[in-house]
Coordinates of C-alpha atoms and ligand atoms in Angstrom, one line a residue:
M106 CA 18.4 -12.6 5.7
S107 CA 17.1 -10.0 8.6
R108 CA 16.1 -6.3 7.6
L109 CA 18.5 -4.9 8.8
D110 CA 21.0 -7.7 7.2
R111 CA 19.3 -6.1 4.0
A112 CA 19.6 -2.7 4.8
K113 CA 23.0 -2.9 5.9
E114 CA 24.4 -5.2 2.3
K115 CA 22.6 -2.3 0.7
L116 CA 24.2 0.9 2.6
A117 CA 27.3 -1.5 2.1
K118 CA 27.1 -0.7 -1.5
T119 CA 26.6 3.1 -1.3
N120 CA 29.6 6.0 0.1
Y121 CA 26.2 6.4 3.6
D122 CA 28.3 5.5 6.5
A123 CA 24.5 5.8 8.0
L124 CA 21.0 5.6 7.4
Y125 CA 18.6 7.8 9.5
V126 CA 15.5 6.9 9.2
T127 CA 12.1 9.0 10.1
S128 CA 9.5 7.6 8.5
E129 CA 7.2 6.1 10.9
V130 CA 6.0 3.2 8.4
N131 CA 10.3 2.8 7.2
Q132 CA 10.5 2.7 11.1
R133 CA 8.8 0.2 12.0
Y134 CA 9.1 -2.3 8.7
M135 CA 13.7 -1.9 10.4
T136 CA 12.3 -3.1 13.2
D137 CA 8.7 -4.4 13.0
F138 CA 7.4 -1.8 16.2
A139 CA 5.4 0.5 15.3
F140 CA 6.4 3.5 17.0
T141 CA 6.2 8.0 16.8
D142 CA 8.7 10.6 18.1
G143 CA 11.5 8.7 17.6
S144 CA 14.2 7.4 14.4
V145 CA 16.7 4.5 13.6
L146 CA 19.7 5.3 13.2
I147 CA 21.8 1.9 10.8
T148 CA 25.4 2.5 10.6
H149 CA 28.1 -0.2 9.1
E150 CA 28.3 -2.0 12.5
K151 CA 25.8 -0.8 16.0
S152 CA 22.0 0.4 14.7
Y153 CA 20.1 1.6 16.8
V154 CA 16.7 2.8 18.3
I155 CA 15.8 6.0 19.3
T156 CA 12.7 6.1 20.9
D157 CA 11.2 7.7 24.2
F158 CA 10.5 6.5 27.8
R159 CA 6.8 6.2 27.0
Y160 CA 7.9 3.1 24.3
I161 CA 10.9 2.0 25.6
E162 CA 9.5 -1.3 27.5
A163 CA 7.7 -2.0 24.9
A164 CA 10.8 -2.0 22.1
K165 CA 12.9 -3.8 24.3
A166 CA 10.3 -6.4 23.8
K167 CA 8.7 -6.3 20.7
V168 CA 11.9 -4.9 18.1
V169 CA 13.8 -7.1 16.1
G170 CA 16.7 -6.9 14.9
D171 CA 19.9 -6.2 16.3
Y172 CA 19.2 -2.9 17.3
E173 CA 21.1 -1.1 21.0
I174 CA 17.0 0.5 22.0
I175 CA 18.4 4.0 23.6
T176 CA 16.3 6.8 25.2
P177 CA 18.2 10.5 24.4
D178 CA 19.0 12.1 27.4
R179 CA 19.8 15.3 25.7
R180 CA 17.8 16.9 23.0
A181 CA 17.5 14.9 19.9
G182 CA 19.6 16.4 17.4
D183 CA 23.2 16.8 20.1
F184 CA 21.9 12.5 21.2
L185 CA 22.2 11.6 17.5
R186 CA 25.8 14.0 17.3
E187 CA 27.6 12.1 19.7
L188 CA 25.7 8.9 18.3
C189 CA 27.7 9.7 15.1
R190 CA 30.8 10.5 16.4
E191 CA 31.1 6.8 18.4
N192 CA 29.9 5.6 15.1
H193 CA 32.2 7.7 12.7
V194 CA 29.9 8.6 10.5
K195 CA 30.5 11.3 7.9
T196 CA 28.4 11.0 5.8
L197 CA 25.2 10.3 6.9
A198 CA 21.6 9.3 4.4
F199 CA 18.5 10.7 5.3
E200 CA 15.3 10.1 4.5
E201 CA 14.2 13.1 2.2
G202 CA 10.6 12.4 1.3
S203 CA 10.2 12.4 5.0
M204 CA 11.8 14.7 7.2
T205 CA 10.2 18.4 7.3
Y206 CA 12.5 21.8 5.9
A207 CA 12.7 23.3 10.0
G208 CA 13.5 19.2 10.3
Y209 CA 16.4 19.7 8.1
K210 CA 17.7 23.0 8.7
S211 CA 18.2 21.7 13.1
L212 CA 19.1 18.7 12.6
S213 CA 22.3 20.5 9.6
S214 CA 23.1 23.3 12.7
R215 CA 23.9 20.1 15.5
L216 CA 25.6 18.2 13.5
D217 CA 28.4 20.1 11.9
G218 CA 31.7 17.6 10.3
V219 CA 28.2 15.5 9.2
E220 CA 27.7 15.3 5.8
L221 CA 23.9 14.7 5.3
I222 CA 22.8 13.3 1.8
G223 CA 18.6 13.1 1.3
V224 CA 17.5 9.9 0.2
G225 CA 14.6 8.2 -1.3
G226 CA 13.2 5.3 -1.4
F227 CA 15.8 3.4 0.6
V228 CA 13.5 1.8 2.7
E229 CA 11.0 1.1 0.4
D230 CA 13.1 -0.7 -1.8
L231 CA 13.6 -3.3 0.5
R232 CA 10.0 -2.6 2.1
M233 CA 9.1 -4.2 -2.3
Y234 CA 9.9 -7.7 -1.1
K235 CA 7.6 -9.4 0.7
E236 CA 8.9 -11.9 2.9
P237 CA 6.5 -15.1 3.9
G238 CA 5.3 -12.8 7.1
E239 CA 4.2 -10.1 5.9
V240 CA 2.0 -12.1 2.6
E241 CA 0.3 -14.1 5.5
K242 CA -0.6 -11.4 7.1
I243 CA -1.6 -9.3 3.9
I244 CA -3.2 -12.6 2.8
A245 CA -5.3 -12.9 6.3
A246 CA -6.3 -8.8 5.4
Q247 CA -7.9 -10.3 2.2
R248 CA -9.3 -12.7 3.5
I249 CA -11.4 -10.4 5.7
A250 CA -12.4 -8.1 3.0
E251 CA -14.0 -10.7 0.5
Q252 CA -16.0 -12.5 3.8
A253 CA -17.3 -8.8 4.9
F254 CA -18.5 -8.3 1.3
A255 CA -19.6 -11.8 0.7
E256 CA -22.1 -10.9 3.5
L257 CA -22.6 -7.3 2.6
L258 CA -24.2 -8.2 -1.2
P259 CA -27.5 -10.4 0.4
E260 CA -27.1 -7.3 2.6
I261 CA -28.0 -4.3 0.5
K262 CA -31.7 -3.2 -0.5
R263 CA -33.2 -0.6 -2.9
G264 CA -33.2 3.2 -0.4
M265 CA -30.0 2.5 1.8
Y266 CA -27.0 5.2 1.5
E267 CA -24.5 4.5 0.1
T268 CA -22.3 6.2 3.3
D269 CA -24.3 3.4 5.4
I270 CA -23.3 0.8 2.9
A271 CA -19.6 1.5 3.2
L272 CA -20.1 1.7 7.5
E273 CA -21.8 -1.7 7.1
L274 CA -18.1 -2.7 4.8
E275 CA -16.3 -1.6 7.5
Y276 CA -17.9 -3.0 10.5
K277 CA -18.4 -6.1 8.9
M278 CA -14.2 -5.9 8.2
R279 CA -13.5 -5.4 12.2
K280 CA -15.6 -7.2 14.0
L281 CA -14.1 -9.8 11.1
G282 CA -10.6 -9.1 12.8
A283 CA -9.7 -6.4 10.8
E284 CA -7.5 -3.3 13.1
D285 CA -8.9 -0.8 10.5
K286 CA -9.8 -0.2 7.1
S287 CA -7.0 0.1 4.9
F288 CA -8.4 3.2 3.1
E289 CA -11.8 5.3 3.0
T290 CA -14.0 2.7 1.6
I291 CA -15.6 3.8 -2.6
A292 CA -18.8 2.6 -2.2
V293 CA -20.7 4.4 -5.4
S294 CA -23.5 3.9 -7.8
G295 CA -24.4 5.0 -11.0
S296 CA -23.3 8.1 -12.3
A297 CA -20.8 8.6 -9.0
S298 CA -19.0 5.0 -10.2
A299 CA -17.5 7.5 -13.2
M300 CA -15.6 8.8 -10.9
P301 CA -12.0 6.2 -10.0
H302 CA -11.5 7.5 -6.0
G303 CA -15.7 8.8 -5.6
V304 CA -16.6 9.0 -2.5
P305 CA -20.1 7.1 -0.6
R306 CA -22.4 10.0 -0.6
R307 CA -25.0 10.4 1.7
Q308 CA -28.4 9.5 -0.5
P309 CA -29.9 6.3 -1.5
I310 CA -27.9 4.1 -4.2
E311 CA -28.8 4.5 -8.1
N312 CA -29.4 1.1 -10.6
G313 CA -26.3 0.9 -12.9
F314 CA -22.8 0.0 -11.8
F315 CA -22.1 0.0 -8.0
T316 CA -18.1 0.3 -7.1
F317 CA -16.9 -1.2 -4.0
D318 CA -12.8 -0.4 -3.4
F319 CA -11.9 -1.2 0.1
G320 CA -9.7 -3.1 2.0
A321 CA -8.8 -3.9 5.0
L322 CA -5.9 -3.3 7.9
V323 CA -4.4 -6.8 9.6
D324 CA -1.0 -5.8 11.7
G325 CA -0.1 -2.7 9.5
Y326 CA -0.3 -4.7 6.3
H327 CA -3.0 -3.9 3.9
S328 CA -5.2 -5.3 1.1
D329 CA -7.0 -3.8 -1.4
M330 CA -9.7 -5.0 -4.0
T331 CA -12.1 -3.7 -6.8
R332 CA -15.4 -5.0 -7.2
T333 CA -17.9 -3.0 -9.3
V334 CA -21.3 -5.4 -9.1
V335 CA -25.0 -3.7 -11.0
V336 CA -28.2 -2.5 -8.9
G337 CA -30.6 -4.1 -10.6
K338 CA -30.5 -5.2 -14.6
A339 CA -27.0 -4.2 -16.8
D340 CA -28.5 -3.6 -20.3
D341 CA -26.0 -4.7 -23.1
E342 CA -23.6 -1.4 -23.1
M343 CA -23.2 -1.9 -18.7
K344 CA -22.3 -6.0 -19.8
R345 CA -20.2 -4.6 -22.9
L346 CA -18.4 -2.1 -20.2
Y347 CA -18.1 -4.3 -17.7
N348 CA -16.8 -7.6 -19.8
T349 CA -14.0 -5.1 -21.5
V350 CA -13.1 -4.4 -17.7
L351 CA -13.1 -7.9 -17.1
E352 CA -11.6 -9.1 -20.2
A353 CA -8.9 -6.4 -19.4
Q354 CA -8.1 -7.4 -15.9
L355 CA -7.9 -11.9 -16.6
A356 CA -6.1 -10.4 -20.0
A357 CA -3.6 -9.2 -17.3
E358 CA -3.4 -11.5 -14.7
A359 CA -2.9 -14.5 -17.6
V360 CA 0.5 -12.0 -18.7
I361 CA 1.9 -11.1 -15.5
T362 CA 5.1 -13.5 -14.0
E363 CA 8.2 -13.6 -12.3
G364 CA 10.2 -11.1 -15.2
F365 CA 7.7 -9.8 -16.4
K366 CA 7.4 -6.5 -17.3
N367 CA 5.6 -3.8 -15.8
A368 CA 5.1 -1.5 -18.2
D369 CA 3.8 -4.4 -20.3
A370 CA 1.0 -5.4 -18.0
D371 CA -0.4 -2.3 -17.6
K372 CA -0.1 -1.6 -21.7
T373 CA -0.9 -5.6 -22.2
A374 CA -4.4 -3.9 -20.3
R375 CA -5.0 -0.7 -22.3
D376 CA -4.7 -2.0 -25.8
I377 CA -8.0 -4.6 -24.7
I378 CA -9.2 -1.2 -23.5
E379 CA -8.4 0.9 -26.6
N380 CA -8.9 -1.4 -29.5
A381 CA -12.7 -2.2 -27.8
G382 CA -13.2 1.8 -28.0
Y383 CA -12.9 3.1 -25.1
H384 CA -10.5 5.5 -25.8
G385 CA -8.8 7.8 -22.7
C386 CA -11.6 5.9 -20.5
F387 CA -8.4 3.9 -18.4
G388 CA -7.0 7.1 -16.4
H389 CA -5.1 5.5 -14.1
S390 CA -2.4 2.7 -14.3
L391 CA -2.5 -0.7 -13.9
G392 CA -1.7 -1.0 -10.4
H393 CA 0.9 -0.9 -8.0
G394 CA 2.5 -2.7 -4.9
V395 CA 0.8 -3.0 -0.8
G396 CA 2.5 -3.8 2.1
L397 CA 2.6 -1.5 5.6
E398 CA 1.2 1.4 3.1
I399 CA -2.5 1.3 0.3
H400 CA 0.1 2.4 -2.4
E401 CA 3.5 1.2 -1.9
A402 CA 6.3 -0.2 -5.2
P403 CA 7.0 -1.5 -7.7
G404 CA 3.7 0.1 -9.8
L405 CA 2.9 -1.6 -12.9
H406 CA 2.7 2.1 -15.0
A407 CA 3.7 2.7 -19.2
H408 CA 6.7 5.0 -17.5
A409 CA 8.3 1.7 -15.6
G410 CA 10.4 1.6 -18.1
D411 CA 12.7 -2.0 -18.0
M412 CA 11.1 -2.8 -15.1
T413 CA 10.8 -5.7 -14.4
L414 CA 8.3 -7.6 -11.8
K415 CA 10.6 -9.4 -9.0
A416 CA 9.3 -12.6 -7.1
G417 CA 8.0 -11.7 -2.9
Q418 CA 6.3 -8.5 -4.5
I419 CA 2.8 -8.0 -4.3
V420 CA 0.7 -5.7 -6.5
T421 CA -2.7 -4.5 -8.2
V422 CA -4.5 -5.3 -11.0
E423 CA -7.4 -2.9 -11.6
P424 CA -8.3 -1.6 -14.5
G425 CA -11.3 0.2 -15.0
I426 CA -13.1 1.9 -17.5
Y427 CA -14.7 5.5 -16.9
I428 CA -17.0 7.0 -19.3
E429 CA -17.5 10.5 -17.5
G430 CA -20.6 11.6 -16.4
K431 CA -22.2 8.4 -16.6
Y432 CA -20.7 5.5 -15.1
G433 CA -17.8 4.1 -15.2
C434 CA -16.6 0.4 -13.4
R435 CA -13.2 -1.1 -12.3
I436 CA -12.0 -4.8 -11.6
E437 CA -9.1 -5.3 -8.7
D438 CA -7.0 -8.2 -7.6
M439 CA -4.0 -8.3 -5.6
M440 CA -1.4 -10.7 -7.3
L441 CA 2.2 -12.3 -5.4
I442 CA 4.7 -12.3 -7.9
T443 CA 6.8 -16.4 -7.1
E444 CA 9.7 -18.1 -8.1
G445 CA 8.7 -18.5 -11.9
G446 CA 5.2 -17.0 -11.7
A447 CA 2.6 -15.8 -10.4
K448 CA -0.5 -15.8 -8.8
V449 CA -3.9 -14.2 -7.3
L450 CA -4.4 -13.6 -3.5
T451 CA -7.8 -12.4 -4.6
N452 CA -10.7 -14.9 -3.8
C453 CA -13.8 -13.2 -4.8
P454 CA -16.0 -14.2 -8.1
K455 CA -15.6 -11.6 -10.9
E456 CA -18.5 -12.3 -13.3
L457 CA -21.4 -10.1 -13.5
I458 CA -23.8 -10.2 -10.2
E459 CA -26.9 -7.8 -10.9
L460 CA -28.6 -7.0 -7.6
D461 CA -32.1 -7.9 -7.9
I462 CA -33.7 -5.5 -5.5
Ligands
ZN689 ZN1 -8.6 -0.2 -4.6
ZN690 ZN1 -5.7 0.0 -5.3

């Protein structure tokens, strides 16, 4: 079933006559075409890509789905009113997360007679289930990231700045075909590794844990991985910490399967870390969905209720232990949930690496 058909099927189960898509990432998802300054209108019958003349030619070539591609010949709100009238739209669902207050005011002043209903997660819920083509792009991005990392490790020398190492990793990903990094690269050593989202510093790498959290972008799709290595030698305490994170990470990957509760995946990893005595040192959730955005649904966390993992979802599994002011460690893979199972998409060793430099 096409994305548009899935959206229409979902729309049919609501009281809305149409969905007005204003989030750029959701517009891209719904049409397979990346554009700005436009919108997508999905009604039970016809659907429209509304874009301006700068994009019209590309849109005609690239939009996937049974859309009419149109350019407004008057103010956007007035144009939308016409479309609503033509399609007998009385209740219009809009994406409340991407509409500004000013945009809402302008829309409601122009659409009299149309009830506006703010909705959240309509398209995001569809995006959770990846099509084979989307999975391929995420895997392609992951292969680039892990190859860049494999090439980077032997090049790390004492005295190099964290910022330069991060830049080198990004450069390698671009050379290997990534269109960009998938988010700001984390490459933090020593005491900075204690911060889960530390920013690389313009200073030489320190001894001890060195955490890399990074990804590549391929055709709009993100990858996400974390590896922690050691600059110099790991002492017994560091080895115990690393192995606890690894044990928690492997245990979560072992239980994750179609139908398993998201909250229980988090608990599996968290219990191992707590039971090893690292109370309160794993201060974030176990994982998140990955796709057209680096963080998307579903989440693997304690508050996921009865939510279970479903085939087609791609999630990260990323436990960590952070000792404030001292150091920290995280290990992160991506997993694809399959019919009756799950598989790890990340192809990169996880045993402790000590950089003898
Ligand atoms: Zn990450
Ligand atoms: Zn992540």
